Coordinates of C-alpha atoms in Angstrom, one line a residue:
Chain L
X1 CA -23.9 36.6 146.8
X2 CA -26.2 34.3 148.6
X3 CA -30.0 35.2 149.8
X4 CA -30.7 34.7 153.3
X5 CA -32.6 36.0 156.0
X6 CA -31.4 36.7 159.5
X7 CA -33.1 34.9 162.4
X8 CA -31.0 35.0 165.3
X9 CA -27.3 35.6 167.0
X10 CA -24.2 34.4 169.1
X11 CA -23.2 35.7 172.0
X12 CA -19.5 35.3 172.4
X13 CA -17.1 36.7 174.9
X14 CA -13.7 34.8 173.9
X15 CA -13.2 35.7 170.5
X16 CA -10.3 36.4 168.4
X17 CA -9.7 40.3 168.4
X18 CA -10.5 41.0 164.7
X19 CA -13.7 40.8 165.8
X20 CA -14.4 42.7 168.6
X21 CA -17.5 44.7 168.2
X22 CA -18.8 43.0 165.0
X23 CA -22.2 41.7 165.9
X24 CA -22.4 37.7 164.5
X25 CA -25.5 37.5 163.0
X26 CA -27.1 33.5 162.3
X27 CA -28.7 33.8 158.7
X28 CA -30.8 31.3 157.1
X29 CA -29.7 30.7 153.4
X30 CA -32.8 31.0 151.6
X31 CA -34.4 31.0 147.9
X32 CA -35.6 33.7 145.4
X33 CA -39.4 32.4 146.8
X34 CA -38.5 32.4 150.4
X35 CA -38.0 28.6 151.0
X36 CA -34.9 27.8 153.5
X37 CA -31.8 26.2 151.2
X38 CA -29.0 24.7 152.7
X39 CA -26.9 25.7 156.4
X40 CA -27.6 28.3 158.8
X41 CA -24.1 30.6 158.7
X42 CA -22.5 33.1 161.2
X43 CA -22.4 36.3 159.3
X44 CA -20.5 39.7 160.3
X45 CA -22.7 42.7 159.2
X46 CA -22.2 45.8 157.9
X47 CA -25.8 47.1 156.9
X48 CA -27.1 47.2 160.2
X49 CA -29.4 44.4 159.1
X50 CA -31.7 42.8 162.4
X51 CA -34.2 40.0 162.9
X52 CA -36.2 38.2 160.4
X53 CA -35.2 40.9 157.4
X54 CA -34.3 39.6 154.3
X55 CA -30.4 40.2 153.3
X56 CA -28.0 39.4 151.2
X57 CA -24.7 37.9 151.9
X58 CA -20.9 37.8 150.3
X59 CA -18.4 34.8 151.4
X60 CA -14.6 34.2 151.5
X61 CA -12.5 37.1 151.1
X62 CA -14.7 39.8 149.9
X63 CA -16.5 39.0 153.2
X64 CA -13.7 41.3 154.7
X65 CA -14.0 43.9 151.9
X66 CA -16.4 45.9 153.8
X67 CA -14.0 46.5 157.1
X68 CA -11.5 47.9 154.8
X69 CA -8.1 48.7 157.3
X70 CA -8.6 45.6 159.3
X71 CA -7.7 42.4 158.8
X72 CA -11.4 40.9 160.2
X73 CA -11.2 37.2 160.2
X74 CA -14.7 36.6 158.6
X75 CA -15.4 34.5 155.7
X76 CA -19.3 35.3 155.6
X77 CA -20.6 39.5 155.9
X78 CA -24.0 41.2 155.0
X79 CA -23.6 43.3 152.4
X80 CA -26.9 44.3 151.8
X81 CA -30.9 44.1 152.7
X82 CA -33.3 43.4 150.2
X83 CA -36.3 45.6 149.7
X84 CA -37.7 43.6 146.6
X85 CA -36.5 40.1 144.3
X86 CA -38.1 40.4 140.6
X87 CA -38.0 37.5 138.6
X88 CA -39.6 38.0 135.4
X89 CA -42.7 39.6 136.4
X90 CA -43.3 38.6 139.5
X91 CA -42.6 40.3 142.5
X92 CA -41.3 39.3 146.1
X93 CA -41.4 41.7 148.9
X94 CA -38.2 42.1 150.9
X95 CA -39.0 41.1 154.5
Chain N
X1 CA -18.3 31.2 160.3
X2 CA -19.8 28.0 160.9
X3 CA -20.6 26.5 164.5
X4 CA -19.2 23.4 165.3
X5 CA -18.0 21.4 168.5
X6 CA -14.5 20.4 169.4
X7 CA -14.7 16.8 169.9
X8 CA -10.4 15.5 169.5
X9 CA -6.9 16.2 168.0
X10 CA -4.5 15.2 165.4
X11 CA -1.3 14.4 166.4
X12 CA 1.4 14.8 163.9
X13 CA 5.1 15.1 163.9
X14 CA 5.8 15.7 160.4
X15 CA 4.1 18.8 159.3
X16 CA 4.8 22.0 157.4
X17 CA 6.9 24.3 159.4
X18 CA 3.9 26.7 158.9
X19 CA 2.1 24.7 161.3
X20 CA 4.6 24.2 163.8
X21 CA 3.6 25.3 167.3
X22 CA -0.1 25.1 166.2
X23 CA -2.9 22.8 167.9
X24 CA -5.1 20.6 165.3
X25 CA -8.3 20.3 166.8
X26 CA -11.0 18.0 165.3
X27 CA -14.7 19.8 164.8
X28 CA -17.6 18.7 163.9
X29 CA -19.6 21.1 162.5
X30 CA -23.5 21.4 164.2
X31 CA -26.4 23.5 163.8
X32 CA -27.4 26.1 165.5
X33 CA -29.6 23.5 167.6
X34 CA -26.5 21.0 168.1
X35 CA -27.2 18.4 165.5
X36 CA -24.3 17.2 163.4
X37 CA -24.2 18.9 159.9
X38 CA -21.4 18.1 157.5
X39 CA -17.8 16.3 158.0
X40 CA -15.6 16.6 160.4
X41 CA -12.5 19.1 159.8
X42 CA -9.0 20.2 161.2
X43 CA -8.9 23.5 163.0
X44 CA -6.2 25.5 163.8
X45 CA -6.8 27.7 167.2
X46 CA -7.1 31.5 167.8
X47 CA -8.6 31.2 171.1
X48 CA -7.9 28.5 173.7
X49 CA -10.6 26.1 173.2
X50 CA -10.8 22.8 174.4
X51 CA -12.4 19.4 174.0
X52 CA -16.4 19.8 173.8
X53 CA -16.8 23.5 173.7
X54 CA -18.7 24.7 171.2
X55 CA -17.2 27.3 168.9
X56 CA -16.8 28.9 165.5
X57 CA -14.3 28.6 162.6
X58 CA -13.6 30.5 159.7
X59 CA -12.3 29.2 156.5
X60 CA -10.2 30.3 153.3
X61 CA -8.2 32.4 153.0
X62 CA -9.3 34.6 156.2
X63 CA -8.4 31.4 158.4
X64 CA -4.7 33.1 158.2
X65 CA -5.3 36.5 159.6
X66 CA -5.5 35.5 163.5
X67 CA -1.4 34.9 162.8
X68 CA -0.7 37.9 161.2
X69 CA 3.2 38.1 160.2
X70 CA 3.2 34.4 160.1
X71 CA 1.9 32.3 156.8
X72 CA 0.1 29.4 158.6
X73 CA -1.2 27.0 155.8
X74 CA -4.7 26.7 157.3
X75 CA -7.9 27.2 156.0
X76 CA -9.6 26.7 159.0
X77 CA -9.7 28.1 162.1
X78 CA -11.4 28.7 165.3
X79 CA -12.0 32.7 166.3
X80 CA -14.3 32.3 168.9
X81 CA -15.8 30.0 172.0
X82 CA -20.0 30.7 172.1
X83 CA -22.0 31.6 174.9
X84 CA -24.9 31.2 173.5
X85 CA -27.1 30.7 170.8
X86 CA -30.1 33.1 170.3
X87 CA -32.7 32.5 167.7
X88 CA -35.9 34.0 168.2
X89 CA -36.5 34.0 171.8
X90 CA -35.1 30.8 172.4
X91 CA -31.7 30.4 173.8
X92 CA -29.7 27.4 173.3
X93 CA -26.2 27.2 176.2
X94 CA -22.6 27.5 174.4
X95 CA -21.6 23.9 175.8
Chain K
X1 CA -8.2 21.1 156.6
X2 CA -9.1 17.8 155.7
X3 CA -7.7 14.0 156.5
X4 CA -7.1 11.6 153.3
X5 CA -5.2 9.0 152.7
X6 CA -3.0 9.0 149.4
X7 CA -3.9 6.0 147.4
X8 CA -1.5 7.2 144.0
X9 CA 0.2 9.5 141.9
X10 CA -0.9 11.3 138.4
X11 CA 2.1 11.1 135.5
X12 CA 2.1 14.3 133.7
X13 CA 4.9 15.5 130.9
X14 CA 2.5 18.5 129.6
X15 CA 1.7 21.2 132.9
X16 CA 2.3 24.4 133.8
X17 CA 5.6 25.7 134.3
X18 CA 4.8 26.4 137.7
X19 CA 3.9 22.7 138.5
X20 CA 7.3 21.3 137.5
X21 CA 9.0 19.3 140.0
X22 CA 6.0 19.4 142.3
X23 CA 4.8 15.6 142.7
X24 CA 1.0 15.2 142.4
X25 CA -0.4 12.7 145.0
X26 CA -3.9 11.7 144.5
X27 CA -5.7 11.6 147.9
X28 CA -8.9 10.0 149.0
X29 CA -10.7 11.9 151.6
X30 CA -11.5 10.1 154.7
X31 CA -13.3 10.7 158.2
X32 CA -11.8 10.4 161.4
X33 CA -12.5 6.7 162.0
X34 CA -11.3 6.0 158.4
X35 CA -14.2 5.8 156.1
X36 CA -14.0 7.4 152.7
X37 CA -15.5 10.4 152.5
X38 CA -16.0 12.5 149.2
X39 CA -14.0 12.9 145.9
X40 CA -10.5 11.8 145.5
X41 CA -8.3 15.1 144.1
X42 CA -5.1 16.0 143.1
X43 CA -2.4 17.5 145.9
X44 CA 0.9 18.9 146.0
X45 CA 3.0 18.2 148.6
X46 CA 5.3 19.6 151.3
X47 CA 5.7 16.7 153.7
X48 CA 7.3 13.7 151.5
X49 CA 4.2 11.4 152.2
X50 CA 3.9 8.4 150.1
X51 CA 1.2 5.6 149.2
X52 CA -0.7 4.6 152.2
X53 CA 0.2 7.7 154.7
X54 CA -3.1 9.2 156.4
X55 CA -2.4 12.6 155.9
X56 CA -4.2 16.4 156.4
X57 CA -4.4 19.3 153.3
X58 CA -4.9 22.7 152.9
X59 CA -6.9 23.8 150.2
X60 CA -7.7 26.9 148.8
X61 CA -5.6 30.2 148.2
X62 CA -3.3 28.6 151.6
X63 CA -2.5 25.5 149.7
X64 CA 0.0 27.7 147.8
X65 CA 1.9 29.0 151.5
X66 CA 4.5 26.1 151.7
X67 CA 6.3 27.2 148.3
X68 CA 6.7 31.1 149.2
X69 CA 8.5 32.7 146.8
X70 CA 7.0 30.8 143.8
X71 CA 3.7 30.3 142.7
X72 CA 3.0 27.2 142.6
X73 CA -0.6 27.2 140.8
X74 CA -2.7 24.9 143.3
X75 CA -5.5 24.4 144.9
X76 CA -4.7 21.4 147.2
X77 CA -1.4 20.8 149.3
X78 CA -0.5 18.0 151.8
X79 CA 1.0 19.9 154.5
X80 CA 1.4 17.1 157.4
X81 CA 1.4 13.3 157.5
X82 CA -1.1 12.0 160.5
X83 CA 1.1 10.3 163.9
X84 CA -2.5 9.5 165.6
X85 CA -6.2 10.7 165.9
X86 CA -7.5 11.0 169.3
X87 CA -11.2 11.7 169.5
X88 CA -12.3 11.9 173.4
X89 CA -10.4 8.6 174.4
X90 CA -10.1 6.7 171.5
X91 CA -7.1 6.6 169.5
X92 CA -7.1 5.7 165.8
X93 CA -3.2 4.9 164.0
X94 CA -2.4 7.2 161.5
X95 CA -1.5 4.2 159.0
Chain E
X1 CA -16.6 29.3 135.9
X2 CA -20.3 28.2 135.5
X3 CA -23.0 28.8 133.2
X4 CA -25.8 30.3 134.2
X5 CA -29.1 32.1 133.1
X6 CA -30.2 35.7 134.4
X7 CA -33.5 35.3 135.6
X8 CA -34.5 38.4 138.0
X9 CA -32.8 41.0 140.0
X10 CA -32.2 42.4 143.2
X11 CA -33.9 46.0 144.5
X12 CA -31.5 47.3 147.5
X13 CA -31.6 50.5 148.9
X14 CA -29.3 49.8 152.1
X15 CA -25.8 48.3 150.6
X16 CA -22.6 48.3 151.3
X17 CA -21.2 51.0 149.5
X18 CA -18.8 48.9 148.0
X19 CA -22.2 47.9 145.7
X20 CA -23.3 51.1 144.8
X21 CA -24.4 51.4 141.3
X22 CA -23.6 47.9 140.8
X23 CA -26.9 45.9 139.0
X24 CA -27.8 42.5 141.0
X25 CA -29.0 39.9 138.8
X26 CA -30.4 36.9 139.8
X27 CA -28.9 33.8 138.2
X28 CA -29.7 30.4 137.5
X29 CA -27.4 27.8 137.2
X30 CA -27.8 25.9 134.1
X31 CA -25.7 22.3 132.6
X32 CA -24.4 23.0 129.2
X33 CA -27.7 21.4 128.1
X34 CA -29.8 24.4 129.6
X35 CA -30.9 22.0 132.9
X36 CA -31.5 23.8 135.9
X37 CA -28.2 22.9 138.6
X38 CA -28.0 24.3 142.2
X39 CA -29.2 26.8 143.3
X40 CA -30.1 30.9 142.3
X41 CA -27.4 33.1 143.2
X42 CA -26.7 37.1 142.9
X43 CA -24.1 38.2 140.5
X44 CA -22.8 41.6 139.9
X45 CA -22.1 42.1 136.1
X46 CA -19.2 43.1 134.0
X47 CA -21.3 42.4 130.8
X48 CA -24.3 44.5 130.5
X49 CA -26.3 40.8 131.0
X50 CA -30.1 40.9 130.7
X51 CA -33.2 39.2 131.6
X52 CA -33.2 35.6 129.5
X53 CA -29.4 35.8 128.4
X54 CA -27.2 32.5 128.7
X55 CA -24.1 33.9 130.7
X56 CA -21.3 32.5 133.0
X57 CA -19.6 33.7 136.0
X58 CA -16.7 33.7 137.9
X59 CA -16.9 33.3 142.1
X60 CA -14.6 33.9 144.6
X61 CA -11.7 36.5 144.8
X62 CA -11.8 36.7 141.1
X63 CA -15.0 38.2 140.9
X64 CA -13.9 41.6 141.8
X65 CA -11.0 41.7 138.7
X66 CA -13.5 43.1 136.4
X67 CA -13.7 46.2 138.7
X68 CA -10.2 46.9 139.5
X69 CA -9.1 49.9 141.5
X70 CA -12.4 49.2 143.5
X71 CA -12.9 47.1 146.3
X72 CA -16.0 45.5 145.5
X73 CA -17.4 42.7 148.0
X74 CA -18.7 40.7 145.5
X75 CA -17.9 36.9 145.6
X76 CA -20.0 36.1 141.8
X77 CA -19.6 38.2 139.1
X78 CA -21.0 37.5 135.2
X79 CA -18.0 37.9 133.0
X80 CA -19.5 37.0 129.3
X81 CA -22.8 36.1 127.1
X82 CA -22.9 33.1 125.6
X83 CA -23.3 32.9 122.1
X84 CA -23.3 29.0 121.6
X85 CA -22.1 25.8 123.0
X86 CA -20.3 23.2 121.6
X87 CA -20.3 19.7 123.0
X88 CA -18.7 17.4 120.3
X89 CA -20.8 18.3 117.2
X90 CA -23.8 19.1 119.1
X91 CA -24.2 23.2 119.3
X92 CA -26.8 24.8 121.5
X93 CA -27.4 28.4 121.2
X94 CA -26.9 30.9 123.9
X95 CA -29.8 32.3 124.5
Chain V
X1 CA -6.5 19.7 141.8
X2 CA -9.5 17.7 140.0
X3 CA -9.2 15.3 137.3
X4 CA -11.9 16.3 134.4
X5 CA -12.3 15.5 130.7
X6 CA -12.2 18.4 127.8
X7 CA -15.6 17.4 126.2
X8 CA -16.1 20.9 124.6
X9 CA -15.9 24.6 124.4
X10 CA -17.9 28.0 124.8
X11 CA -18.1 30.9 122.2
X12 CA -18.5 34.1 123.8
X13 CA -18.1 37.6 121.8
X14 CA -19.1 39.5 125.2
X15 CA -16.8 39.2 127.8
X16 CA -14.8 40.7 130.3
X17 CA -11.7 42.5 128.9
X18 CA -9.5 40.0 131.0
X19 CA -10.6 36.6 129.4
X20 CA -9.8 38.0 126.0
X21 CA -7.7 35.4 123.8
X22 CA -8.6 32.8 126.4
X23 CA -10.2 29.9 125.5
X24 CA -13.1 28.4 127.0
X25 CA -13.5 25.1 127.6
X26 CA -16.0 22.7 128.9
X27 CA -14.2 20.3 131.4
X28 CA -16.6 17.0 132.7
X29 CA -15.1 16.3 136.1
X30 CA -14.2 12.8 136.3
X31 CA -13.0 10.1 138.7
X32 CA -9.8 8.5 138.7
X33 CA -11.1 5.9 137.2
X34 CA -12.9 7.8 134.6
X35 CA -16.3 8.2 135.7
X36 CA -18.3 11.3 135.8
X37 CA -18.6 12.9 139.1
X38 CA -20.1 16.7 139.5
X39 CA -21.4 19.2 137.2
X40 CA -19.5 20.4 134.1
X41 CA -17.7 23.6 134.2
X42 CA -16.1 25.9 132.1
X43 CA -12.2 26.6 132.4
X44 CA -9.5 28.9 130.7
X45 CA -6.4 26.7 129.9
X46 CA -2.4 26.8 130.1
X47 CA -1.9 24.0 128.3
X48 CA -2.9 23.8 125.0
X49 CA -5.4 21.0 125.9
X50 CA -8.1 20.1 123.5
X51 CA -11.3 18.1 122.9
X52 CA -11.2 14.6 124.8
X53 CA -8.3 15.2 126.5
X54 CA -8.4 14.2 130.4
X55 CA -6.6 17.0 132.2
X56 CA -6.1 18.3 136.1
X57 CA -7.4 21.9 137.0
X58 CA -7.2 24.1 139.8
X59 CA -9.7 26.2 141.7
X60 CA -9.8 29.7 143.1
X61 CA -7.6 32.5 143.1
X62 CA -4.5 30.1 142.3
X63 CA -6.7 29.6 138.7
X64 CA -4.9 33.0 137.5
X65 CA -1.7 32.3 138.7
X66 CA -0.4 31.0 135.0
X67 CA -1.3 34.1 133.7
X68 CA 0.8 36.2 135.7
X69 CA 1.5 40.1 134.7
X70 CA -2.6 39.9 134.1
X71 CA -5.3 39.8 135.9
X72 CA -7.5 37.0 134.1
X73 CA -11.0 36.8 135.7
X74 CA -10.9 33.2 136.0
X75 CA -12.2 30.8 138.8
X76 CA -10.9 27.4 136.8
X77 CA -7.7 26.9 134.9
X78 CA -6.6 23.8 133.7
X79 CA -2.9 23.3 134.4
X80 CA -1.8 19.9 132.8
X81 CA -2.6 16.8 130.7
X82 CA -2.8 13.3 132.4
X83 CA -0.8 10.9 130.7
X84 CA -1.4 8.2 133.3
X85 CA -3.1 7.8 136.6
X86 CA -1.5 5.5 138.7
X87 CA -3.4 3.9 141.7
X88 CA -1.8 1.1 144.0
X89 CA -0.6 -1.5 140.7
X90 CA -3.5 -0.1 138.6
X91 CA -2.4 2.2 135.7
X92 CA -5.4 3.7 133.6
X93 CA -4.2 5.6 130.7
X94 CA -4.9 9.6 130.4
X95 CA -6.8 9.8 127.3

């Protein structure tokens, strides 16, 4: 799983149906300190995760783990929001 | 998902017959801004979209569900046409 | 998936059972407009293609589809040889 | 698979459920020389890993074998400790 | 597939039940001309390849496929041993 940190969304009204009524959250890849690190991504959610919090992200075909019954064409899902990243001793608050 | 813009086709007669019946659209990936990011890539379509629209595309194994009881050999493909792009307050149009 | 443009073959007596009889092109990645682009690799094939051919591959779990009913362990498979490239109006041969 | 040092973990409260009672370590790439390569990811761990240890990992659909009869979204998981190295007669210790 | 050179191995006494009795080795990626290209990695084997050897290896889910009947938590297998690349006229020899 990949660090990032959501900062906006697409609005989309043609869409294949597998995913109708996932919101497509845009996350910023970022580092353990905070700095941005490679592509913004279109993420599905399933955390509930909103604006500028810090998250956590799965790809390829774990990314449909989560909607477990449907076949949800996403290659990218939130799995998880972070409340703190400890390396060694230091500590780096969530959002 | 990544955004991207359709910007051609590939023609092809010879193909897997996987692919048969499929469009091959050309997209260049872009930010969430519209700047070129990355090479450009063969889609398969889920949704109808045409030349210059700006969309998203999923890839891996995932780019197979939209034709379910089918094994298309893609590993990418379109699932959706953007209306827009929020990030922030700002709001960028879909095409 | 990706156009390349096979530029040779690998010789191989020692492989895995599941590779025998499968030729093993090796492909140069290359943008729409012909310019090499990235690594050359190793594909299978489903399309009889030979040296020279601009061609489009699947990679990935997908790259497996066009041998159902074996598995055929790779990564990267050739699953059309390119007829043209049209990007808005210009048109670019496929060899 | 890659090699990697664990350097940090992940607090989470809201997860997938999928994740629950998994540990998330933070991991740094490392060469087979111990030089720092890409960039910090978040494993889940089949190993019992800690802070400091020399470990590589598996990513993509493979990294949920280790929990099997689970569906866990996890796309990297740590899958051993390294206990040495050995690049032509030069050994490097794990840890 | 990639073409890499066998230029060592891991020892590893913690591991994930699956990758017992597999062998670790350190593959360099290589060109097909021989030159190094991207970052060393470690793969299981189906070959019987060993120190120096240039070999081809697959990626992903299809890197379990040789060891079918188990589920081996590998992301990198190689699957064969180059006895000659061929490009255009130019032969290079595998080892």
């Amino acid at each position: 799983m990949f660090l990032g940190k959501v900062i906006g969304k697409i609005w989309s009204t043609i869409k294949n149906p597998g995913l109708e009524t996932q919101r497509l959250l845009l996350v910023q890849p970022i580092s353990a300190s905070g700095d941005k690190t490679g592509k913004v991504l279109i993420c599905t959610d399933s955390t509930g995760a909103g604006a500028g919090e810090t998250v956590y992200w799965v790809r390829g075909r774990e990314a449909s783990f989560p909607f477990s019954g449907r076949e949800v064409p996403s290659d990218a899902t939130i799995v998880g929001i972070v409340d703190e990243v400890n390396i060694g001793k230091r500590k780096t608050g969530g959002s």
